[in-house]
PDB file of C-alpha atoms and ligand atoms in Angstrom:
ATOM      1  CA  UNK A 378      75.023-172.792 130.998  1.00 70.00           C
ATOM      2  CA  UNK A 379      77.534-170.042 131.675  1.00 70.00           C
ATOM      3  CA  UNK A 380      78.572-167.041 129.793  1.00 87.00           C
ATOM      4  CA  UNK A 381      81.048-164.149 130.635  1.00 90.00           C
ATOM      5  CA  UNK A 382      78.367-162.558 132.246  1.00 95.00           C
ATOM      6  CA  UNK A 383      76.360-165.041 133.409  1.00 96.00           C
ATOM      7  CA  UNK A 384      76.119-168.280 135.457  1.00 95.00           C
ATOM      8  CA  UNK A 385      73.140-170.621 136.118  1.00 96.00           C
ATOM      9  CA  UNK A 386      72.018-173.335 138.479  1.00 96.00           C
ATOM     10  CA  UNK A 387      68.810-175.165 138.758  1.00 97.00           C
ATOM     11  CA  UNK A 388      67.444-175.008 142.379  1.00 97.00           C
ATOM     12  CA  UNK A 389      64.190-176.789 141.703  1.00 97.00           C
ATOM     13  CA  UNK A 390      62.268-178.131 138.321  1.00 97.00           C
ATOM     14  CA  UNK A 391      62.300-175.335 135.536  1.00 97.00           C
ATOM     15  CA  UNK A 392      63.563-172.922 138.125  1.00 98.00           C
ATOM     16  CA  UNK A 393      67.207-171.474 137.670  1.00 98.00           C
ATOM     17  CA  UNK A 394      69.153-169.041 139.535  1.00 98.00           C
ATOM     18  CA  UNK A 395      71.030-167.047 137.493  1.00 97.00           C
ATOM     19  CA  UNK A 396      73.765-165.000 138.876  1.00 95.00           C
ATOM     20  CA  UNK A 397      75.345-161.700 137.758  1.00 94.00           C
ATOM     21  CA  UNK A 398      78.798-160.260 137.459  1.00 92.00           C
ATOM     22  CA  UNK A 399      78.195-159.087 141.444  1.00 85.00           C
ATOM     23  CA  UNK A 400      76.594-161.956 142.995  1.00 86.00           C
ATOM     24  CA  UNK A 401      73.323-160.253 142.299  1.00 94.00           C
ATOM     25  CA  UNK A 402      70.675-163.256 141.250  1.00 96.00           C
ATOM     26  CA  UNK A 403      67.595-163.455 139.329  1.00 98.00           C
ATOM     27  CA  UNK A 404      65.340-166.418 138.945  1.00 98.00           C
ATOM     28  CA  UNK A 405      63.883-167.698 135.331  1.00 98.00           C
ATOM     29  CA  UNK A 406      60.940-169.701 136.338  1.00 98.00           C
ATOM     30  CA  UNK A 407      59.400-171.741 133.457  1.00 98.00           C
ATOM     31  CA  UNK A 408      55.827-173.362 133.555  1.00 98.00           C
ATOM     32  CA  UNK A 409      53.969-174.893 130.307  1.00 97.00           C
ATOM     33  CA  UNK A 410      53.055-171.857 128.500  1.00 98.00           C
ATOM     34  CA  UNK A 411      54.957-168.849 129.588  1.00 98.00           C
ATOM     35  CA  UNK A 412      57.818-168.290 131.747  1.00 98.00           C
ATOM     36  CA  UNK A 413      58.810-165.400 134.450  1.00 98.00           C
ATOM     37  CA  UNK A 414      61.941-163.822 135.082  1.00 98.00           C
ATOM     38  CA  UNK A 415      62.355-162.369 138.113  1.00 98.00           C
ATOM     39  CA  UNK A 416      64.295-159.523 138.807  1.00 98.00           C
ATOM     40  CA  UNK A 417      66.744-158.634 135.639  1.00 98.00           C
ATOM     41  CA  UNK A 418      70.696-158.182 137.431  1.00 97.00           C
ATOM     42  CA  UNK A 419      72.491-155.065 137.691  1.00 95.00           C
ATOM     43  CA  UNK A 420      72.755-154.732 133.434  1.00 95.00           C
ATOM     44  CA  UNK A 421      76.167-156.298 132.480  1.00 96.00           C
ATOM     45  CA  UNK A 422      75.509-158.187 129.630  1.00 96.00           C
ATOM     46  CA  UNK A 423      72.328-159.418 127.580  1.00 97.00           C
ATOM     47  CA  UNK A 424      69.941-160.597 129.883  1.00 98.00           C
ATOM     48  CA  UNK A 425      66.735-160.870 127.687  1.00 98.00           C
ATOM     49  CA  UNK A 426      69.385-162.808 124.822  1.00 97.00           C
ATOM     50  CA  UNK A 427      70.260-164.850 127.649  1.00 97.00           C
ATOM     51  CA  UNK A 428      67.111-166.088 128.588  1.00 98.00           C
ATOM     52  CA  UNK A 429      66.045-166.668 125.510  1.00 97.00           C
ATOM     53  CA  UNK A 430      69.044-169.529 125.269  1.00 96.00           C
ATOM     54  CA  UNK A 431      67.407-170.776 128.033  1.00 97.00           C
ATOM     55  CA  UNK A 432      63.901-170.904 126.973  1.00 98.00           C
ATOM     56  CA  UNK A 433      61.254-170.535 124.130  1.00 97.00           C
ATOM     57  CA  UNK A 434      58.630-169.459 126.151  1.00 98.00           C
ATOM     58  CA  UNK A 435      56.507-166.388 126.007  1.00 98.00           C
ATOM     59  CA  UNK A 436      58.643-164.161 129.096  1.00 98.00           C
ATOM     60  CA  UNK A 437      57.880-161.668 131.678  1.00 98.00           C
ATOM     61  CA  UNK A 438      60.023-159.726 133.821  1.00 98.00           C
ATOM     62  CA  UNK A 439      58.615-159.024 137.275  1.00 98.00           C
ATOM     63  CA  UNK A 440      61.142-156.707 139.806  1.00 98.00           C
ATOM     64  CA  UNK A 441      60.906-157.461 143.280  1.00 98.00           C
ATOM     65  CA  UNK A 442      61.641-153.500 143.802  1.00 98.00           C
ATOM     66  CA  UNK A 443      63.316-150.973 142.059  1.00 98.00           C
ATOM     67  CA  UNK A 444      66.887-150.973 142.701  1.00 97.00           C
ATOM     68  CA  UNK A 445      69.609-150.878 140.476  1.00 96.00           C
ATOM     69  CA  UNK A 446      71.000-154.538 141.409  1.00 95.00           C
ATOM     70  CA  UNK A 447      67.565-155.873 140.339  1.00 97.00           C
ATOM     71  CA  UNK A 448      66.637-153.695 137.904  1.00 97.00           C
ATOM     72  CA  UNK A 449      69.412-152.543 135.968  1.00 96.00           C
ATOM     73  CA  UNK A 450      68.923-155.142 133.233  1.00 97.00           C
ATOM     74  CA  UNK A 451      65.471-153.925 132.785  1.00 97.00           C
ATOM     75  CA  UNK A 452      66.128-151.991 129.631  1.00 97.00           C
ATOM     76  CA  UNK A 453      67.063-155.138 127.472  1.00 97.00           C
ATOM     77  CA  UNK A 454      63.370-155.959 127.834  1.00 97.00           C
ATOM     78  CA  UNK A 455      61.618-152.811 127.623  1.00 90.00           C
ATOM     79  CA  UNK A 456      58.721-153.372 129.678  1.00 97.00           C
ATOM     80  CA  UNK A 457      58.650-154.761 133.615  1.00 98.00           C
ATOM     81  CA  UNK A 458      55.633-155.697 136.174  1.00 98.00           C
ATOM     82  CA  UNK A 459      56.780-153.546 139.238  1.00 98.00           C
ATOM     83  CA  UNK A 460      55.233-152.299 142.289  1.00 98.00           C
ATOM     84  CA  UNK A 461      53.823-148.766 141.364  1.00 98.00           C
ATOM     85  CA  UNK A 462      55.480-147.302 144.344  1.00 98.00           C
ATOM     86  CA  UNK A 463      59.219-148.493 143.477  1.00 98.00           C
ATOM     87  CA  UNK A 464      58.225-146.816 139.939  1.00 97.00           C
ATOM     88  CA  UNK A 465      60.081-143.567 140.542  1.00 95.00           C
ATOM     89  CA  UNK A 466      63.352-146.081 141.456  1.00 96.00           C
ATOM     90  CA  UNK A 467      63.630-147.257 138.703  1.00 94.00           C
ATOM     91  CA  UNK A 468      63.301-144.005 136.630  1.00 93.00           C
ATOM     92  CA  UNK A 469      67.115-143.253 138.551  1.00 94.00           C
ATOM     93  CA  UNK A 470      68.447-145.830 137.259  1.00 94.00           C
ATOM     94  CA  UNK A 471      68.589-144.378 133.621  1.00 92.00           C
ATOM     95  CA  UNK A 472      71.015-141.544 134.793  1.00 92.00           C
ATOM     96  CA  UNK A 473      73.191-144.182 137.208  1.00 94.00           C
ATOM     97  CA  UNK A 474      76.194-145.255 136.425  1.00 93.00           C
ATOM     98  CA  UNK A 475      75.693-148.940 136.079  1.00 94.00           C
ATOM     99  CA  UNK A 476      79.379-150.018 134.965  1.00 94.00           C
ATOM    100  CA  UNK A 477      80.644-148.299 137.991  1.00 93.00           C
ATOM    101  CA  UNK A 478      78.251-150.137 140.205  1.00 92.00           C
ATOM    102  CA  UNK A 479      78.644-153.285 138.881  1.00 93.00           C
ATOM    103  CA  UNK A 480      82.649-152.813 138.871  1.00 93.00           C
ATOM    104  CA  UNK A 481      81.947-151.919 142.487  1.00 91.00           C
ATOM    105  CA  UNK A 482      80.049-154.542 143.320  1.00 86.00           C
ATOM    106  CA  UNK A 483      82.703-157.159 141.337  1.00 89.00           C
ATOM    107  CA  UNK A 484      85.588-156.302 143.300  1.00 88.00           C
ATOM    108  CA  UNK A 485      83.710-156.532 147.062  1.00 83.00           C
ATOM    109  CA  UNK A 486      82.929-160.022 145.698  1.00 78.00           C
ATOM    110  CA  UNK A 487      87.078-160.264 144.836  1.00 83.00           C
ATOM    111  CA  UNK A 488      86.144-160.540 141.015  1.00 82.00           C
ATOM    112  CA  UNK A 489      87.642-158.471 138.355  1.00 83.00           C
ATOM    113  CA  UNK A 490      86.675-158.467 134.575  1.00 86.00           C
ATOM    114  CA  UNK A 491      86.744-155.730 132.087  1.00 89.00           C
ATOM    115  CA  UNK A 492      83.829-153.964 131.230  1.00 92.00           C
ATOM    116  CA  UNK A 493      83.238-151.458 128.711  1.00 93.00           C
ATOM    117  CA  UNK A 494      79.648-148.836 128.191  1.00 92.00           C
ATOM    118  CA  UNK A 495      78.880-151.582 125.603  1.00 94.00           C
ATOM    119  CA  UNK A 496      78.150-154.448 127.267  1.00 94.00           C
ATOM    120  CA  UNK A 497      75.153-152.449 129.349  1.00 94.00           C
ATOM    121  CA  UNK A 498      71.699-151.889 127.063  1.00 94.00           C
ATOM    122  CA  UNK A 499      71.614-148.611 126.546  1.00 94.00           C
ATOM    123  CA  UNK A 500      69.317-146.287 128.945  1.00 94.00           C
ATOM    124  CA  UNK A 501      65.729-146.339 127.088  1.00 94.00           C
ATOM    125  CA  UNK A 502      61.881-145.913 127.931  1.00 93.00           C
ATOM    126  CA  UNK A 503      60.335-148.876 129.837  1.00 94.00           C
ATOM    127  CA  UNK A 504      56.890-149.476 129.991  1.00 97.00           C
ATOM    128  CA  UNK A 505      55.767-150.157 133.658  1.00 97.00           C
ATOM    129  CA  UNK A 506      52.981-152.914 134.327  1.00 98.00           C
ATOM    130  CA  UNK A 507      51.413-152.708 137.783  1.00 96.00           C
ATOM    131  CA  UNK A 508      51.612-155.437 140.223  1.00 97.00           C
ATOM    132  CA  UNK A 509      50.171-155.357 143.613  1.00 97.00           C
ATOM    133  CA  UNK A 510      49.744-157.633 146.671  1.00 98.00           C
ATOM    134  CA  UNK A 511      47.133-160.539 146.023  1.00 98.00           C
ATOM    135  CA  UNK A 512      48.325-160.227 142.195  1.00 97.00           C
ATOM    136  CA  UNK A 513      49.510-163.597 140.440  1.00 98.00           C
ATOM    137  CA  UNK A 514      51.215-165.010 137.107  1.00 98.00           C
ATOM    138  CA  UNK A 515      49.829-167.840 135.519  1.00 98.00           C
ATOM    139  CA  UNK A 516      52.753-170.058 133.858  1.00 98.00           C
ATOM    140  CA  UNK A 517      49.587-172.394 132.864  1.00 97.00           C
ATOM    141  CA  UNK A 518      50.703-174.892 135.202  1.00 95.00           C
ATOM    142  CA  UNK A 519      52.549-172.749 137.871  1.00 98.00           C
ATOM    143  CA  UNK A 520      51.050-169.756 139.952  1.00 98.00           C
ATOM    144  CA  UNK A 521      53.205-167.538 141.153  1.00 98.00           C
ATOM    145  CA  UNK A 522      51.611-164.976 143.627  1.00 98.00           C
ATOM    146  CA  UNK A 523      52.594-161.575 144.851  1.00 98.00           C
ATOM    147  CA  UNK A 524      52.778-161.028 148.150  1.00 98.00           C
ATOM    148  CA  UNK A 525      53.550-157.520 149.006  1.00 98.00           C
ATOM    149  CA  UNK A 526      56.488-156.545 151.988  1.00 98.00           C
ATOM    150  CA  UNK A 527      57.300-152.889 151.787  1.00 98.00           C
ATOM    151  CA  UNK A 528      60.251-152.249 154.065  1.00 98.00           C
ATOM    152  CA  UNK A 529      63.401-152.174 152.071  1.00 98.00           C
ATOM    153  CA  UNK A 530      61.445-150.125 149.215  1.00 98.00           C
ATOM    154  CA  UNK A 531      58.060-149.213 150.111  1.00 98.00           C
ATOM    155  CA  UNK A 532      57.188-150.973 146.693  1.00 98.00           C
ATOM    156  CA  UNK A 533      58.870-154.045 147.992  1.00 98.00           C
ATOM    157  CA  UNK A 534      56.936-157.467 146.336  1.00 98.00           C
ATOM    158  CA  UNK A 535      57.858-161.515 146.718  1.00 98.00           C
ATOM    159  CA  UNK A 536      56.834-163.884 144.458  1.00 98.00           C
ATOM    160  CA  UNK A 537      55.330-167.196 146.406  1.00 98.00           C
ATOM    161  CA  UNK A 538      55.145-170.776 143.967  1.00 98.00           C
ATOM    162  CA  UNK A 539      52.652-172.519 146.430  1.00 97.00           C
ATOM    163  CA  UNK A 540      53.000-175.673 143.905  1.00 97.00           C
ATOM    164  CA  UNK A 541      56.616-175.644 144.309  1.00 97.00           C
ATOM    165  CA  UNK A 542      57.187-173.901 147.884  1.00 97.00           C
ATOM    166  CA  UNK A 543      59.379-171.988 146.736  1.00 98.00           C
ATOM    167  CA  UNK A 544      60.057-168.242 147.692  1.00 98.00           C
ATOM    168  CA  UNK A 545      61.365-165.085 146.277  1.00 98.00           C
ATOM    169  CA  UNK A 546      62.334-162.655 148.143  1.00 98.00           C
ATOM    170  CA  UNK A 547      64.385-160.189 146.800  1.00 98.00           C
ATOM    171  CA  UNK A 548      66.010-158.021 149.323  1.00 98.00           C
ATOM    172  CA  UNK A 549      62.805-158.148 151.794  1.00 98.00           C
ATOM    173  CA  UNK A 550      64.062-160.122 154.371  1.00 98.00           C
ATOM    174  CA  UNK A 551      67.285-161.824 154.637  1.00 96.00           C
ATOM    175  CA  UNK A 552      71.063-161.945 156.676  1.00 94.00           C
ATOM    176  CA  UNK A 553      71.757-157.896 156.158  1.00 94.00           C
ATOM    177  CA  UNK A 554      68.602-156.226 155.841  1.00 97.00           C
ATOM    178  CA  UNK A 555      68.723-152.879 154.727  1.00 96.00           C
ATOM    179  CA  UNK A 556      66.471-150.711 156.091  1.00 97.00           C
ATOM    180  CA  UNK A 557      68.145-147.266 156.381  1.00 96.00           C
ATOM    181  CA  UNK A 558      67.596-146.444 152.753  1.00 95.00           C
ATOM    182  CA  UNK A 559      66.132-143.304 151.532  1.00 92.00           C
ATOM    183  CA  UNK A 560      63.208-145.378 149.975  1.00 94.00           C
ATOM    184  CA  UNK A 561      62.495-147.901 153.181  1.00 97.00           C
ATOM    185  CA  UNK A 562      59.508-147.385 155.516  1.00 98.00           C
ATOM    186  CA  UNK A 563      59.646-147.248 159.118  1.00 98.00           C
ATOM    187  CA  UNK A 564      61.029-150.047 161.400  1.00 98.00           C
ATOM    188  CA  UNK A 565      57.357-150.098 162.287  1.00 98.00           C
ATOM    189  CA  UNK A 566      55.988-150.461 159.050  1.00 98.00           C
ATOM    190  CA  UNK A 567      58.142-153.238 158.157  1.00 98.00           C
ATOM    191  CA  UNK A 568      57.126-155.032 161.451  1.00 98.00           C
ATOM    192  CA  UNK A 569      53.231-155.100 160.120  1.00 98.00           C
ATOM    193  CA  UNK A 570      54.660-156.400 156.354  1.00 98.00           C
ATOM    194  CA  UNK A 571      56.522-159.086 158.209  1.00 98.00           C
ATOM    195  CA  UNK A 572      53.074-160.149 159.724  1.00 98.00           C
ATOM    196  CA  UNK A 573      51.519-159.968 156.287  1.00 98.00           C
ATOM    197  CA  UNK A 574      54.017-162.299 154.971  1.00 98.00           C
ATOM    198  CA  UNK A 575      54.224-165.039 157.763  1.00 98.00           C
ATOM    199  CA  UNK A 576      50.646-165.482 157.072  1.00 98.00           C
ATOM    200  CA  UNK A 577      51.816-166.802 154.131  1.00 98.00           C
ATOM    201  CA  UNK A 578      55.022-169.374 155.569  1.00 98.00           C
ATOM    202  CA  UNK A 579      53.397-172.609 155.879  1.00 98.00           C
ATOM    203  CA  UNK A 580      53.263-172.743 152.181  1.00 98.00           C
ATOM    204  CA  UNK A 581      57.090-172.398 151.260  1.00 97.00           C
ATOM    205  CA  UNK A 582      60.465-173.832 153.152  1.00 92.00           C
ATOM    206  CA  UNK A 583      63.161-171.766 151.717  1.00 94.00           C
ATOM    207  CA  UNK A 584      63.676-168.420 150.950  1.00 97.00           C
ATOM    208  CA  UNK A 585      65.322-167.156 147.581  1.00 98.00           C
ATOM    209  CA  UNK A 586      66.750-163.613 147.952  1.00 97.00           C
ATOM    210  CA  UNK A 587      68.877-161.618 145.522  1.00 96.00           C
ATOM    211  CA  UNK A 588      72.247-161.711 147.205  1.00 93.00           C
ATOM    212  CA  UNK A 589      73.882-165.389 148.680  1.00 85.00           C
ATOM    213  CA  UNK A 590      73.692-168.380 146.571  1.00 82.00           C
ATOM    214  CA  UNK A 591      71.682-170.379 149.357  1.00 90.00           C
ATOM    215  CA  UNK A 592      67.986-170.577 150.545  1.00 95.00           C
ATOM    216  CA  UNK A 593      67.750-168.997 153.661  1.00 96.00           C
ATOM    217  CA  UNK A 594      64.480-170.999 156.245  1.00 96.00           C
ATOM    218  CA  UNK A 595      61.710-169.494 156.591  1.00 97.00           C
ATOM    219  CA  UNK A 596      62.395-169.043 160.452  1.00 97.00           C
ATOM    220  CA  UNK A 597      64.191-165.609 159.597  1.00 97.00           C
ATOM    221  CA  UNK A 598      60.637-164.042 158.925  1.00 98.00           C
ATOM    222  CA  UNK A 599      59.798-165.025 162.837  1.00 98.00           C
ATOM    223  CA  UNK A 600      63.330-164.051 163.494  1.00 98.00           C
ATOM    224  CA  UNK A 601      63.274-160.631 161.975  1.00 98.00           C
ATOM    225  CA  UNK A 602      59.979-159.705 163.736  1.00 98.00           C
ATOM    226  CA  UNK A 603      61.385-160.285 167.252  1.00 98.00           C
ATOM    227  CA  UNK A 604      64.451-158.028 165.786  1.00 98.00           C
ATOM    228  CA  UNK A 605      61.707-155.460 164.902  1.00 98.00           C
ATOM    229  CA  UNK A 606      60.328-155.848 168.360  1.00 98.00           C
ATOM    230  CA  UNK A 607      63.832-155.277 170.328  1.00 98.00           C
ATOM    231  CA  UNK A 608      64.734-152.320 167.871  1.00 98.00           C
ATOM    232  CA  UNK A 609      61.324-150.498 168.849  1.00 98.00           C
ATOM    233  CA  UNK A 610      61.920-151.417 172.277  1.00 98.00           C
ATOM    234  CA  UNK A 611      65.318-150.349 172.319  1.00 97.00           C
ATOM    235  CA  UNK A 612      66.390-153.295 173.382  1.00 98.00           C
ATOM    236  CA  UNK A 613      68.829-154.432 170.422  1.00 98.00           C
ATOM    237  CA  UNK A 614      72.065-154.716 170.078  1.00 97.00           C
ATOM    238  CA  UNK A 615      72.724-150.973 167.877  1.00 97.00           C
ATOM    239  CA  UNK A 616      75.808-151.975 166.634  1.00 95.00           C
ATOM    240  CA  UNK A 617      76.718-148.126 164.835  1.00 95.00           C
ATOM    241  CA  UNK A 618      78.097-148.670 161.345  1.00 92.00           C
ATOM    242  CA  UNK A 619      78.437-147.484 157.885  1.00 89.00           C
ATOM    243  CA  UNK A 620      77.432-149.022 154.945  1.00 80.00           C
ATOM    244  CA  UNK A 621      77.084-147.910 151.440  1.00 77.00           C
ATOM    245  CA  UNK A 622      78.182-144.826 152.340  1.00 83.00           C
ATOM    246  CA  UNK A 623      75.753-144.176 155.044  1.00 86.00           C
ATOM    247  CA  UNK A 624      75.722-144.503 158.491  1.00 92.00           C
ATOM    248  CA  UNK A 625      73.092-146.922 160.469  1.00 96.00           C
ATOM    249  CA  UNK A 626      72.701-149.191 163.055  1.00 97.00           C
ATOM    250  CA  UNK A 627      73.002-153.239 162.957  1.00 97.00           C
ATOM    251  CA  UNK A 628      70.138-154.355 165.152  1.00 98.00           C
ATOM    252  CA  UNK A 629      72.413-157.535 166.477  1.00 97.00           C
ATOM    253  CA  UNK A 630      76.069-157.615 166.502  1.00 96.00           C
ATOM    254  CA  UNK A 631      78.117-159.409 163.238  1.00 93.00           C
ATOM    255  CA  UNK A 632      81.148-160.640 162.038  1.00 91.00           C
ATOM    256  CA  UNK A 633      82.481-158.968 158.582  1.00 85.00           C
ATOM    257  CA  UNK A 634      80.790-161.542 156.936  1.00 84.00           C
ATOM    258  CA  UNK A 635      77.210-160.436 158.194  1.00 86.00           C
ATOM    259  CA  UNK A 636      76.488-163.713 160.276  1.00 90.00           C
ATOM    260  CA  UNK A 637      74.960-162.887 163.402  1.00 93.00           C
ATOM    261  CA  UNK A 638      77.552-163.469 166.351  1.00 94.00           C
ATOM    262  CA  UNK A 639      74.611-165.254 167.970  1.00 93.00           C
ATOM    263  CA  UNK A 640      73.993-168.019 165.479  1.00 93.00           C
ATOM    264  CA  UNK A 641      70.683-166.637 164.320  1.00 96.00           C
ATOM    265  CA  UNK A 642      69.989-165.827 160.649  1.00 96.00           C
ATOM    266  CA  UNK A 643      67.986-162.125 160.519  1.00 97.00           C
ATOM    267  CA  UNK A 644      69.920-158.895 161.008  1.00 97.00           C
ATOM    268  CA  UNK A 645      68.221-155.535 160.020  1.00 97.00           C
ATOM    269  CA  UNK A 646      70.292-152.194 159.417  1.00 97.00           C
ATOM    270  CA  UNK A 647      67.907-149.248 160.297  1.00 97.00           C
ATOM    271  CA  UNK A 648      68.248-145.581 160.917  1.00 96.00           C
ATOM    272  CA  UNK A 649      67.536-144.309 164.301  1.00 95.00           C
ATOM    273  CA  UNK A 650      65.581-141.462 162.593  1.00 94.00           C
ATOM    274  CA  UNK A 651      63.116-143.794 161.064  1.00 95.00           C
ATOM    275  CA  UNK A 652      61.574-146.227 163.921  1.00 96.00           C
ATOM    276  CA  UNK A 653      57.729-145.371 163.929  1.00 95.00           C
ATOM    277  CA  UNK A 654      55.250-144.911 161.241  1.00 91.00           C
ATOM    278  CA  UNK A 655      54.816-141.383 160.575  1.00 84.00           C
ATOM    279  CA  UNK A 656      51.148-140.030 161.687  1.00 82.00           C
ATOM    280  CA  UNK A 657      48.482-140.212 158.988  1.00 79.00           C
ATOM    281  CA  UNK A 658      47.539-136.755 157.841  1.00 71.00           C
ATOM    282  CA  UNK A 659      44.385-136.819 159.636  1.00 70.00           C
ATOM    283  CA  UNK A 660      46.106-137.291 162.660  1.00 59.00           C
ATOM    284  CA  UNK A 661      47.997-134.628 162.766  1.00 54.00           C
TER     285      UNK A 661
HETATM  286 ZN1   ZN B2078      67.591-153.642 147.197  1.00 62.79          ZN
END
């Protein structure tokens, strides 16, 4: 099913991808009593009226973090699981200028479409429903898990079906990592989340992030932990760049089209001023 905002593909059994206006993606995953969306686009368009096209099912929306490309459609459903420390994220959202980012985000991906205030649910209240790591959803015959991976956003979650293997990942650990980000821990930090979350490979084969139409294997966690290693070590590549705005370093060298000029999938984009954990207050 497609709609001017909207397009959909079914990547396993009751589990569609559904793609925004930017190539930003969300996942409706449907088991025999309820069904979970996860993550809710950048806003453009009816997401919640879209769903409900797609099923009858009692739905929840769970954000894999707080930003605006995941959360934005958040206020056409009111209320949201999120990590409580990506709350505050997606409190800035309600001031941001959504059409601008989305028409941003449309022409990078060589798209152009009219858009107008009203096809973005207005700014509103949302009621935010803790999730934490070791949390799960019961679909009634699908568990989906929460595995917490702060690095990106320190409230950072991905959703594990151990039923299915199937992995969502949000922005937690893909091709162009973004790590340089007012709201994303140390390079450090996100080494020990990495650890937390291979524990947890052997039960999934692809990856599902919010950006590229593809799974990504789940070698890029083991991938993106040696890249940790070689940034703390000083031993990476440092490519110098800028990107949204902001300047930071590409751990590995890359072509424009953020494939690694060495074949290999994981590339993190870090800030030089942000490598260790900071001290603990009682070690200080
Ligand atoms: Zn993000």
């Amino acid at each position: 099913m497609t709609s001017k905002f909207f397009t959909t593909k079914e990547i396993a059994p009751g589990t569609i991808l559904i793609g925004g206006l930017g190539n930003e993606q969300c996942y409706l995953l449907e088991g025999k009593e309820r069904a979970l969306l996860i993550d809710a686009l950048a806003g453009a368009g009816n997401l919640r009226a879209f769903c409900r096209e797609l099923t009858d099912l009692p739905l929840s929306l769970v954000n894999t973090h707080g930003h605006l490309d995941h959360a934005g459609g958040n206020f056409d459903f009111g209320e949201c699981f999120i990590h409580s420390d990506d709350i505050p994220l997606i409190y800035e959202i309600e001031t941001a200028d959504r059409m601008g980012f989305v028409a941003g985000m449309m022409k990078a991906a060589g798209r152009n479409l009219p858009l107008s205030e009203g096809d973005f649910t207005a700014a509103r209240p949302i009621k935010t429903l803790p999730v934490a790591d070791g949390c799960f959803f019961d679909l009634g015959d699908r568990r989906i898990e929460v595995i917490a991976v702060p690095g990106h956003t320190r409230g950072t979650i991905v959703l594990l079906d151990r039923g299915a293997g199937l992995l969502f990942s949000g922005d937690a650990c893909n091709v162009n990592t973004l790590l340089f980000l007012p709201h994303s821990t140390s390079i450090e930090e996100y080494r020990e989340s990495l650890f937390h979350f291979k524990e947890f490979q052997p039960c999934f084969d692809l990856m599902w992030g919010g950006h590229g139409p593809q799974g990504v294997p789940k070698i890029i966690i083991d991938e993106a932990i040696g890249l940790c290693d070689e940034i703390l070590a000083g031993t990476d590549d440092a490519q110098p760049e800028e990107f949204l705005g902001r300047p930071c370093f590409y751990g590995k060298k890359k072509d424009q089209s953020f494939r690694r000029l060495d074949g290999k999938l994981a590339n993190i984009a870090y800030d030089r001023d942000k490598l260790r954990k900071p001290p603990a207050l009682n070690e200080t």
